[in-house]
Amino acid sequence: MVAPKVPDRLRAKLARRVSLSMSEGGRKAGATLVLKDAARLTADRALRADLLAEAARADLERGHDDPALRRSAYEAALTTADRWYAKGDAKKTAASLSSALTLAFPRAVHFDSLTSPLAEDPAGYLAPFRASTAFQAMTAPRGRAVPAAAPPAGRPLRLLVTTYSNANFLQAIRDRYADHPGVEIRFLEVKEDETLRPLARGAQRMMEYALGGAATLGERAEKALRPHLDWADTVFVDWCTNAAALFTLVDPGTTRIVVRLHSYEAFTLWPHLMDLDRVDDLVFVGDHLRDLVADCLPRLREPGAPALHVIANAMDLERFRQEKTGGDTRFTVGLIGAGVVAKDPRWAVEVLRRLREHDERYRLVVIGDGLDRKASAAARAYDDLLRRDLAELEPTGAVRLLGRTEDVPGALTGIGVILSSSVRESFHCGLVEGAASGALPVVRDWPFFAGKEHGARTLFPADWVVGSPEEAADRILALTGTEETWRKAGAEAAEHALTTWDWPVISPGFDRLLLEG
């Protein structure tokens, strides 16, 4: 029996009741079941989409993900978006598209999990979006009236470096061009700009504007950005997030737009909000990320797409080359950074267990902050397991949590083996810093990219990369068996790191990108 259509006047009342049940019991499986049943019984398609969305969110709130439910939810939201788009309602279309995108890119699924459906099958995962007329309209290129101009002759290049809240990978670049006679550089932190910050935070309003609505957003963005665009010859946007979407919201004129994407962004909605026809160059820190993003954004493989570049992160590696301390340093395994689930520190713990079966002198030192338990229920669930591991191992001295330190080079003098235990990385600076220090590098074949054309096995020397904790332990045991063997392996790793990724080696690539055009 088909339930009668719920009158519009009852929607607000039902929405309030659903919201109340979510706040009081959203973490319980019952909330998800109630919402799914309600969605099944209603004949109102818009209300069904809302209920499915609430059911999927309730599922995630309790630390669980039902992929079929989530897909049904974002497909229903896309269907609703298409209906509103056909009616010419940009505001409601954007609201439905925003719901679909947030359901497709929740933190718990792509960041607080050891797998990602997007990494496994980008085309399949995004197929409902590519079939949506509303999404096609929202992502349709608006382009630019004139092409970017060539680098100026007779005066320094005016370079604007900008980001939204994360300048961690910019200092070496900023320092280089601050002292360059052929460059005049400015830095803009969008999040700290009182005018730009509220504009950059409005993802749904950006969608509405792309659909022909929210005219005031376009006017405000134009007014706020035009002085920067008029001054700059080239804008280098680090991180393909809010700032990249905002800077491509308006026509940049003859100003060249360069955007750098790391890894995080590929698993968010932001690349889909960026107008690729207003980007001249798109920079990646690894071939594997370039491949994944191109699979997610087919426009990148079409004529007229931005030029794609792969340039490693800017790192001053020479400062890590310090003398290793004596004693049991070769038995000390280091992990730099374990603040997110993707770093998978439990994999490192498993390697340690296997090492200690052979020799109890092996221990694990973790540098950096612990997991953020507030991130999601999925992150808390992982951290609960990790804490059990640590509660068993810390009292024996097998694990030491060093915490955050401003002197990573100094901390690395006591580390003999450096691990990359991650399920995904864009480049993994901490691993390379450890290798530059003379620690033996052991890199997990990052599962998000394992078996693909590019990944850890193509980024690093083949003998650095292992496929399992057993292989990791075998490599460590073989090359730390004697002081001589360990020091020789560490010296070779340091030489490779310094001659491949040190800033004097990498910086000419940035010169070619930014100065030569």
Coordinates of C-alpha atoms in Angstrom, one line a residue:
M1 CA 0.0 0.0 0.0
V2 CA 1.3 3.4 -1.0
A3 CA 1.1 6.0 1.8
P4 CA -0.7 9.2 1.0
K5 CA 1.4 12.2 0.2
V6 CA 2.4 14.2 3.2
P7 CA 1.0 17.8 2.9
D8 CA 3.5 20.5 2.7
R9 CA 2.1 22.1 5.9
L10 CA 3.2 19.0 7.9
R11 CA 6.8 19.0 6.7
A12 CA 8.1 21.5 9.2
K13 CA 6.4 19.6 12.1
L14 CA 7.9 16.3 10.9
A15 CA 11.3 17.9 10.4
R16 CA 11.3 19.2 13.9
R17 CA 10.4 15.8 15.3
V18 CA 13.1 14.1 13.3
S19 CA 15.6 16.7 14.5
L20 CA 14.6 16.1 18.1
S21 CA 15.0 12.3 17.7
M22 CA 18.4 12.9 16.1
S23 CA 19.6 15.0 19.0
E24 CA 18.3 12.6 21.7
G25 CA 19.0 9.3 20.1
G26 CA 20.7 9.8 16.7
R27 CA 23.6 7.6 17.8
K28 CA 21.3 4.6 18.1
A29 CA 20.5 2.2 15.3
G30 CA 16.8 2.7 16.0
A31 CA 16.9 6.3 14.7
T32 CA 18.3 5.1 11.4
L33 CA 15.6 2.4 11.0
V34 CA 12.8 4.8 11.9
L35 CA 14.0 7.3 9.3
K36 CA 14.5 4.7 6.6
D37 CA 11.0 3.3 7.2
A38 CA 9.5 6.8 7.1
A39 CA 11.3 7.4 3.8
R40 CA 10.0 4.1 2.4
L41 CA 6.4 4.9 3.3
T42 CA 6.2 8.5 1.9
A43 CA 5.2 9.1 -1.7
D44 CA 6.6 12.6 -1.5
R45 CA 9.9 12.5 -3.3
A46 CA 11.4 15.6 -1.8
L47 CA 10.4 14.5 1.7
R48 CA 11.8 11.0 1.0
A49 CA 15.2 12.6 0.1
D50 CA 15.2 14.5 3.3
L51 CA 14.4 11.5 5.4
L52 CA 17.0 9.3 3.6
A53 CA 19.6 12.1 4.2
E54 CA 18.7 12.2 7.9
A55 CA 18.9 8.4 8.1
A56 CA 22.4 8.3 6.5
R57 CA 23.6 11.1 8.9
A58 CA 22.2 9.2 11.9
D59 CA 24.0 6.1 10.7
L60 CA 27.3 8.0 10.5
E61 CA 26.7 9.7 13.9
R62 CA 26.7 6.3 15.6
G63 CA 30.0 5.3 14.0
H64 CA 28.6 3.2 11.2
D65 CA 28.3 3.6 7.5
D66 CA 25.8 1.8 5.3
P67 CA 27.1 2.5 1.8
A68 CA 23.8 1.5 0.1
L69 CA 21.8 3.8 2.4
R70 CA 24.2 6.7 1.8
R71 CA 24.1 6.2 -2.0
S72 CA 20.3 6.0 -2.0
A73 CA 20.3 9.2 0.0
Y74 CA 22.6 11.2 -2.3
E75 CA 20.8 9.8 -5.4
A76 CA 17.5 10.9 -4.0
A77 CA 19.0 14.4 -3.2
L78 CA 20.3 14.6 -6.8
T79 CA 16.8 13.6 -8.2
T80 CA 15.3 16.4 -6.1
A81 CA 18.0 18.8 -7.3
D82 CA 17.2 17.9 -10.9
R83 CA 13.5 18.6 -10.3
W84 CA 14.2 22.0 -8.8
Y85 CA 16.7 22.8 -11.6
A86 CA 14.0 22.0 -14.2
K87 CA 11.7 24.5 -12.4
G88 CA 14.4 27.2 -12.4
D89 CA 14.8 27.4 -8.7
A90 CA 18.6 27.9 -8.2
K91 CA 18.4 28.3 -4.4
K92 CA 16.5 25.0 -3.8
T93 CA 18.7 23.2 -6.4
A94 CA 21.8 24.3 -4.6
A95 CA 20.4 23.1 -1.3
S96 CA 19.7 19.7 -2.7
L97 CA 23.1 19.5 -4.4
S98 CA 24.8 20.5 -1.2
S99 CA 23.0 17.7 0.6
A100 CA 24.1 15.2 -2.0
L101 CA 27.7 16.3 -1.9
T102 CA 28.0 16.3 1.9
L103 CA 26.5 12.8 1.9
A104 CA 29.0 11.6 -0.7
F105 CA 32.0 13.2 1.0
P106 CA 31.5 12.7 4.8
R107 CA 34.7 12.8 6.9
A108 CA 33.9 9.5 8.6
V109 CA 33.9 7.6 5.2
H110 CA 37.0 9.1 3.5
F111 CA 39.2 10.3 6.4
D112 CA 38.3 8.4 9.5
S113 CA 38.2 5.0 7.8
L114 CA 40.9 2.7 6.4
T115 CA 39.2 2.5 3.0
S116 CA 37.5 4.9 0.7
P117 CA 34.9 4.0 -2.0
L118 CA 36.1 7.0 -4.0
A119 CA 39.6 5.7 -4.1
E120 CA 38.4 2.2 -5.1
D121 CA 36.2 3.3 -8.0
P122 CA 36.1 7.1 -8.6
A123 CA 33.9 6.8 -11.8
G124 CA 31.4 4.5 -10.2
Y125 CA 31.2 6.4 -7.0
L126 CA 30.6 9.7 -8.8
A127 CA 28.3 8.3 -11.6
P128 CA 25.1 9.6 -10.0
F129 CA 26.5 13.1 -10.0
R130 CA 27.7 12.9 -13.6
A131 CA 24.1 11.8 -14.6
S132 CA 22.5 14.7 -12.8
T133 CA 21.4 17.6 -15.0
A134 CA 21.7 20.0 -12.0
F135 CA 25.2 18.9 -11.1
Q136 CA 26.2 19.2 -14.8
A137 CA 24.8 22.8 -14.8
M138 CA 26.5 23.7 -11.5
T139 CA 29.9 22.4 -12.7
A140 CA 29.6 23.7 -16.2
P141 CA 32.7 26.0 -17.0
R142 CA 32.0 29.7 -16.9
G143 CA 35.5 30.3 -18.3
R144 CA 37.3 33.6 -18.8
A145 CA 36.9 36.4 -21.3
V146 CA 40.5 36.6 -22.2
P147 CA 43.5 34.2 -21.7
A148 CA 46.1 34.7 -19.0
A149 CA 48.9 37.1 -20.1
A150 CA 52.5 36.0 -20.5
P151 CA 55.0 36.9 -17.8
P152 CA 55.7 40.6 -17.9
A153 CA 58.9 42.0 -19.5
G154 CA 60.8 44.9 -18.0
R155 CA 59.5 44.5 -14.4
P156 CA 59.3 41.9 -11.7
L157 CA 56.5 39.3 -11.8
R158 CA 53.8 40.1 -9.2
L159 CA 53.1 36.9 -7.4
L160 CA 50.2 36.5 -5.0
V161 CA 50.5 33.4 -2.8
T162 CA 47.2 32.6 -1.0
T163 CA 45.6 29.8 1.0
Y164 CA 42.7 29.2 3.4
S165 CA 43.9 28.4 6.9
N166 CA 46.9 26.2 6.0
A167 CA 50.2 27.7 5.1
N168 CA 52.3 24.8 6.4
F169 CA 53.8 24.0 3.0
L170 CA 54.4 27.5 1.8
Q171 CA 57.3 29.0 3.9
A172 CA 60.2 27.8 1.6
I173 CA 58.3 29.1 -1.5
R174 CA 57.6 32.4 0.1
D175 CA 61.2 32.8 1.3
R176 CA 62.6 32.0 -2.1
Y177 CA 60.6 34.6 -4.0
A178 CA 60.8 37.2 -1.2
D179 CA 64.5 37.3 -2.1
H180 CA 64.2 36.9 -5.8
P181 CA 65.0 40.0 -7.9
G182 CA 62.5 39.1 -10.6
V183 CA 59.6 38.7 -8.2
E184 CA 57.4 41.0 -6.1
I185 CA 55.5 38.8 -3.7
R186 CA 52.4 39.2 -1.5
F187 CA 50.8 36.7 0.8
L188 CA 47.0 36.5 1.5
E189 CA 45.5 34.3 4.2
V190 CA 41.9 34.2 3.1
K191 CA 40.6 32.9 6.5
E192 CA 42.1 36.0 8.2
D193 CA 40.6 38.5 5.8
E194 CA 37.4 39.9 7.3
T195 CA 35.9 40.5 3.9
L196 CA 36.9 37.2 2.1
R197 CA 36.4 34.8 5.0
P198 CA 32.6 34.8 4.9
L199 CA 32.6 34.5 1.1
A200 CA 34.9 31.6 1.1
R201 CA 32.9 29.6 3.7
G202 CA 29.7 29.7 1.6
A203 CA 29.9 26.5 -0.4
Q204 CA 26.1 26.2 -0.9
R205 CA 26.0 29.9 -2.0
M206 CA 28.8 29.2 -4.5
M207 CA 26.7 26.4 -5.9
E208 CA 23.7 28.7 -6.1
Y209 CA 25.7 31.4 -7.9
A210 CA 27.0 28.8 -10.4
L211 CA 23.4 28.0 -11.1
G212 CA 22.5 31.6 -11.9
G213 CA 21.3 32.7 -8.5
A214 CA 22.9 34.5 -5.5
A215 CA 23.9 37.5 -7.6
T216 CA 25.0 39.4 -4.5
L217 CA 27.7 36.8 -3.8
G218 CA 29.2 37.3 -7.2
E219 CA 29.1 41.0 -6.8
R220 CA 30.8 40.9 -3.3
A221 CA 33.4 38.4 -4.5
E222 CA 34.2 40.6 -7.6
K223 CA 34.6 43.7 -5.4
A224 CA 36.7 41.9 -2.8
L225 CA 39.0 40.0 -5.2
R226 CA 39.4 42.4 -8.0
P227 CA 42.1 44.5 -6.3
H228 CA 44.2 41.3 -5.7
L229 CA 43.6 40.1 -9.3
D230 CA 44.4 43.5 -10.8
W231 CA 47.7 43.7 -8.9
A232 CA 48.9 40.1 -9.5
D233 CA 50.3 38.6 -12.7
T234 CA 50.1 35.1 -11.1
V235 CA 48.0 33.8 -8.2
F236 CA 49.3 30.7 -6.5
V237 CA 46.5 29.1 -4.5
D238 CA 47.7 26.4 -2.1
W239 CA 45.2 23.7 -1.3
C240 CA 42.2 23.1 -3.6
T241 CA 39.6 24.1 -1.0
N242 CA 37.7 27.3 -0.1
A243 CA 40.3 29.8 -1.6
A244 CA 40.5 27.9 -4.9
A245 CA 36.7 27.9 -5.3
L246 CA 36.5 31.6 -4.3
F247 CA 39.2 32.8 -6.7
T248 CA 37.5 30.9 -9.6
L249 CA 34.1 32.4 -8.7
V250 CA 35.0 35.5 -10.7
D251 CA 36.7 36.0 -14.1
P252 CA 40.4 36.5 -13.3
G253 CA 41.0 38.6 -16.4
T254 CA 44.6 38.3 -17.7
T255 CA 45.8 37.1 -14.3
R256 CA 47.2 33.5 -14.3
I257 CA 45.7 31.2 -11.7
V258 CA 47.8 28.3 -10.4
V259 CA 46.2 25.9 -7.8
R260 CA 48.1 23.2 -5.9
L261 CA 46.2 20.1 -4.6
H262 CA 47.7 17.9 -1.9
S263 CA 45.7 14.8 -0.9
Y264 CA 42.9 15.8 1.5
E265 CA 41.1 17.9 -1.1
A266 CA 40.5 14.9 -3.5
F267 CA 38.1 13.4 -0.9
T268 CA 36.1 16.6 -0.5
L269 CA 33.5 18.5 -2.5
W270 CA 35.8 21.5 -3.1
P271 CA 37.4 20.4 -6.4
H272 CA 33.9 20.1 -7.8
L273 CA 33.2 23.7 -7.0
M274 CA 36.3 25.1 -8.7
D275 CA 35.8 26.4 -12.2
L276 CA 38.6 24.5 -14.0
D277 CA 38.4 26.8 -17.1
R278 CA 39.6 29.6 -14.9
V279 CA 42.6 27.6 -13.7
D280 CA 45.7 27.7 -15.9
D281 CA 47.9 25.2 -14.0
L282 CA 47.0 22.5 -11.5
V283 CA 49.9 21.2 -9.4
F284 CA 50.0 17.9 -7.6
V285 CA 52.7 16.6 -5.2
G286 CA 52.5 13.1 -6.6
D287 CA 51.5 11.2 -9.8
H288 CA 49.1 9.0 -7.9
L289 CA 47.1 12.1 -6.8
R290 CA 47.1 13.5 -10.3
D291 CA 45.6 10.2 -11.6
L292 CA 42.9 10.0 -8.9
V293 CA 41.8 13.6 -9.3
A294 CA 41.7 13.2 -13.1
D295 CA 39.5 10.2 -12.6
C296 CA 37.2 12.3 -10.4
L297 CA 37.2 15.3 -12.7
P298 CA 37.1 14.1 -16.3
R299 CA 37.4 17.7 -17.6
L300 CA 41.1 17.5 -16.7
R301 CA 41.6 15.0 -19.6
E302 CA 39.7 17.2 -22.2
P303 CA 41.2 19.8 -24.5
G304 CA 41.6 23.2 -22.9
A305 CA 42.0 21.8 -19.4
P306 CA 44.5 23.3 -17.0
A307 CA 48.1 22.1 -17.5
L308 CA 48.9 19.4 -15.0
H309 CA 52.2 19.4 -13.1
V310 CA 53.7 17.1 -10.5
I311 CA 56.2 18.8 -8.2
A312 CA 57.2 17.5 -4.8
N313 CA 56.6 19.5 -1.6
A314 CA 59.2 22.2 -0.7
M315 CA 61.3 20.8 2.1
D316 CA 64.6 21.9 3.7
L317 CA 66.1 18.4 4.2
E318 CA 69.7 19.4 4.8
R319 CA 68.8 20.4 8.4
F320 CA 67.8 16.8 9.2
R321 CA 71.2 15.4 8.5
Q322 CA 72.5 15.2 12.0
E323 CA 74.6 12.5 13.8
K324 CA 72.6 9.7 15.2
T325 CA 72.9 9.1 18.9
G326 CA 74.4 5.8 20.0
G327 CA 73.0 3.0 22.1
D328 CA 69.9 1.3 20.8
T329 CA 69.0 3.9 18.2
R330 CA 68.9 1.3 15.4
F331 CA 66.2 -0.5 17.3
T332 CA 64.0 2.6 17.6
V333 CA 61.3 2.8 15.0
G334 CA 59.8 6.2 14.5
L335 CA 56.4 7.4 13.3
I336 CA 56.0 11.1 12.6
G337 CA 52.4 12.2 12.8
A338 CA 49.5 10.0 13.9
G339 CA 46.8 12.6 14.3
V340 CA 44.4 11.2 11.7
V341 CA 43.1 7.7 11.1
A342 CA 44.6 7.6 7.6
K343 CA 48.1 7.4 9.3
D344 CA 46.9 4.0 10.7
P345 CA 49.3 3.9 13.7
R346 CA 47.9 0.5 14.6
W347 CA 49.7 -0.9 11.5
A348 CA 52.9 0.5 13.0
V349 CA 52.0 -1.2 16.3
E350 CA 51.6 -4.5 14.5
V351 CA 55.0 -4.1 12.9
L352 CA 56.4 -3.5 16.4
R353 CA 54.9 -6.6 17.8
R354 CA 56.5 -8.7 15.1
L355 CA 59.9 -7.1 15.7
R356 CA 59.7 -7.8 19.4
E357 CA 59.0 -11.4 18.8
H358 CA 62.6 -11.5 17.6
D359 CA 64.2 -8.9 19.9
E360 CA 62.6 -6.9 22.7
R361 CA 65.0 -4.1 22.2
Y362 CA 62.8 -2.8 19.4
R363 CA 60.5 0.1 20.4
L364 CA 58.2 2.6 18.7
V365 CA 58.4 6.3 19.2
V366 CA 55.5 8.4 17.9
I367 CA 56.2 12.1 17.2
G368 CA 53.2 14.4 17.1
D369 CA 49.7 14.8 18.4
G370 CA 47.3 11.9 19.0
L371 CA 44.0 11.3 17.2
D372 CA 41.3 13.9 17.4
R373 CA 38.5 12.0 19.1
K374 CA 36.0 14.8 18.4
A375 CA 36.4 14.4 14.6
S376 CA 33.7 11.6 14.3
A377 CA 32.4 8.5 15.9
A378 CA 34.5 6.5 13.5
A379 CA 37.6 8.2 14.7
R380 CA 36.7 7.5 18.3
A381 CA 36.2 3.9 17.5
Y382 CA 39.6 3.6 15.9
D383 CA 41.2 5.5 18.8
D384 CA 39.6 3.2 21.3
L385 CA 41.4 0.2 19.7
L386 CA 44.7 2.2 19.5
R387 CA 44.5 3.1 23.2
R388 CA 44.1 -0.6 24.1
D389 CA 47.2 -1.4 22.1
L390 CA 49.1 1.4 23.8
A391 CA 47.9 0.5 27.3
E392 CA 49.4 -2.9 26.8
L393 CA 52.7 -1.7 25.3
E394 CA 53.5 1.6 27.0
P395 CA 54.1 0.2 30.5
T396 CA 56.8 -2.1 29.1
G397 CA 58.6 0.7 27.4
A398 CA 57.8 -0.7 24.0
V399 CA 56.0 2.5 22.9
R400 CA 56.9 6.1 23.7
L401 CA 54.5 8.9 22.8
L402 CA 56.8 11.9 22.3
G403 CA 54.0 14.4 21.4
R404 CA 54.4 17.5 19.3
T405 CA 57.9 19.0 19.1
E406 CA 59.4 22.0 17.4
D407 CA 62.7 20.2 17.0
V408 CA 61.9 17.3 14.7
P409 CA 65.5 17.1 13.4
G410 CA 66.7 16.7 17.0
A411 CA 64.1 14.1 17.8
L412 CA 65.1 12.1 14.7
T413 CA 68.7 11.8 16.0
G414 CA 67.4 9.0 18.3
I415 CA 65.4 7.2 15.6
G416 CA 66.9 4.5 13.5
V417 CA 63.9 3.4 11.4
I418 CA 61.3 5.7 10.0
L419 CA 57.9 4.3 9.1
S420 CA 55.1 5.3 6.8
S421 CA 52.1 3.3 8.0
S422 CA 49.4 5.3 6.2
V423 CA 46.6 4.1 4.0
R424 CA 47.0 7.2 1.8
E425 CA 49.5 10.0 1.5
S426 CA 50.1 12.7 -1.0
F427 CA 53.9 12.6 -0.4
H428 CA 54.6 12.0 3.3
C429 CA 57.0 14.7 4.3
G430 CA 57.7 13.0 7.7
L431 CA 58.9 9.9 6.1
V432 CA 61.2 11.8 3.7
E433 CA 62.5 13.9 6.6
G434 CA 63.3 10.7 8.5
A435 CA 65.1 9.2 5.5
A436 CA 67.1 12.4 5.2
S437 CA 68.2 12.0 8.8
G438 CA 69.7 8.6 8.0
A439 CA 66.9 6.5 9.4
L440 CA 66.0 3.3 7.5
P441 CA 62.8 4.1 5.5
V442 CA 60.0 1.5 5.5
V443 CA 57.0 2.5 3.5
R444 CA 53.7 0.7 3.5
D445 CA 52.3 0.3 0.0
W446 CA 49.5 2.8 0.6
P447 CA 46.3 0.8 0.1
F448 CA 44.4 3.6 -1.5
F449 CA 46.8 3.5 -4.4
A450 CA 48.3 0.0 -4.2
G451 CA 48.1 -1.9 -7.5
K452 CA 47.5 1.2 -9.5
E453 CA 49.8 2.7 -12.1
H454 CA 51.3 5.2 -9.6
G455 CA 51.6 5.0 -5.8
A456 CA 54.2 4.5 -3.1
R457 CA 56.1 2.0 -5.2
T458 CA 56.6 4.5 -8.0
L459 CA 57.3 7.5 -5.7
F460 CA 60.0 5.8 -3.6
P461 CA 62.7 3.3 -4.3
A462 CA 61.2 -0.1 -4.7
D463 CA 63.1 -1.6 -1.8
W464 CA 61.7 1.0 0.6
V465 CA 58.1 -0.2 0.0
V466 CA 56.5 -3.2 1.7
G467 CA 53.1 -4.9 1.4
S468 CA 52.4 -6.1 4.9
P469 CA 53.6 -5.8 8.5
E470 CA 55.5 -9.1 8.0
E471 CA 57.4 -7.6 5.1
A472 CA 58.1 -4.5 7.1
A473 CA 59.4 -6.4 10.0
D474 CA 61.6 -8.6 7.7
R475 CA 63.1 -5.4 6.1
I476 CA 63.9 -3.9 9.5
L477 CA 65.3 -7.1 10.9
A478 CA 67.6 -7.6 7.9
L479 CA 68.9 -4.1 7.8
T480 CA 69.3 -3.3 11.5
G481 CA 70.9 -6.6 12.3
T482 CA 74.3 -5.0 12.7
E483 CA 75.4 -1.4 13.3
E484 CA 77.3 -1.4 10.0
T485 CA 74.4 -2.7 7.9
W486 CA 72.0 -0.2 9.5
R487 CA 74.3 2.8 9.0
K488 CA 75.0 1.9 5.4
A489 CA 71.3 1.6 4.6
G490 CA 70.6 4.9 6.4
A491 CA 73.3 6.7 4.5
E492 CA 72.0 5.4 1.2
A493 CA 68.5 6.5 2.1
A494 CA 69.7 10.0 3.2
E495 CA 71.7 10.4 -0.1
H496 CA 68.6 9.5 -2.1
A497 CA 66.3 11.9 -0.2
L498 CA 68.7 14.8 -0.4
T499 CA 69.5 14.4 -4.0
T500 CA 65.8 13.9 -5.0
W501 CA 63.7 16.1 -2.8
D502 CA 65.8 18.7 -1.0
W503 CA 64.7 22.3 -1.8
P504 CA 67.6 23.2 -4.0
V505 CA 66.6 20.2 -6.2
I506 CA 62.9 20.9 -6.3
S507 CA 63.0 24.8 -6.4
P508 CA 63.9 25.0 -10.1
G509 CA 60.6 23.3 -10.9
F510 CA 58.7 26.1 -9.1
D511 CA 60.7 28.7 -11.0
R512 CA 59.7 27.1 -14.3
L513 CA 56.1 26.9 -13.2
L514 CA 55.7 30.4 -11.7
L515 CA 58.2 32.5 -13.5
E516 CA 58.3 31.1 -17.0
G517 CA 54.6 30.5 -17.4

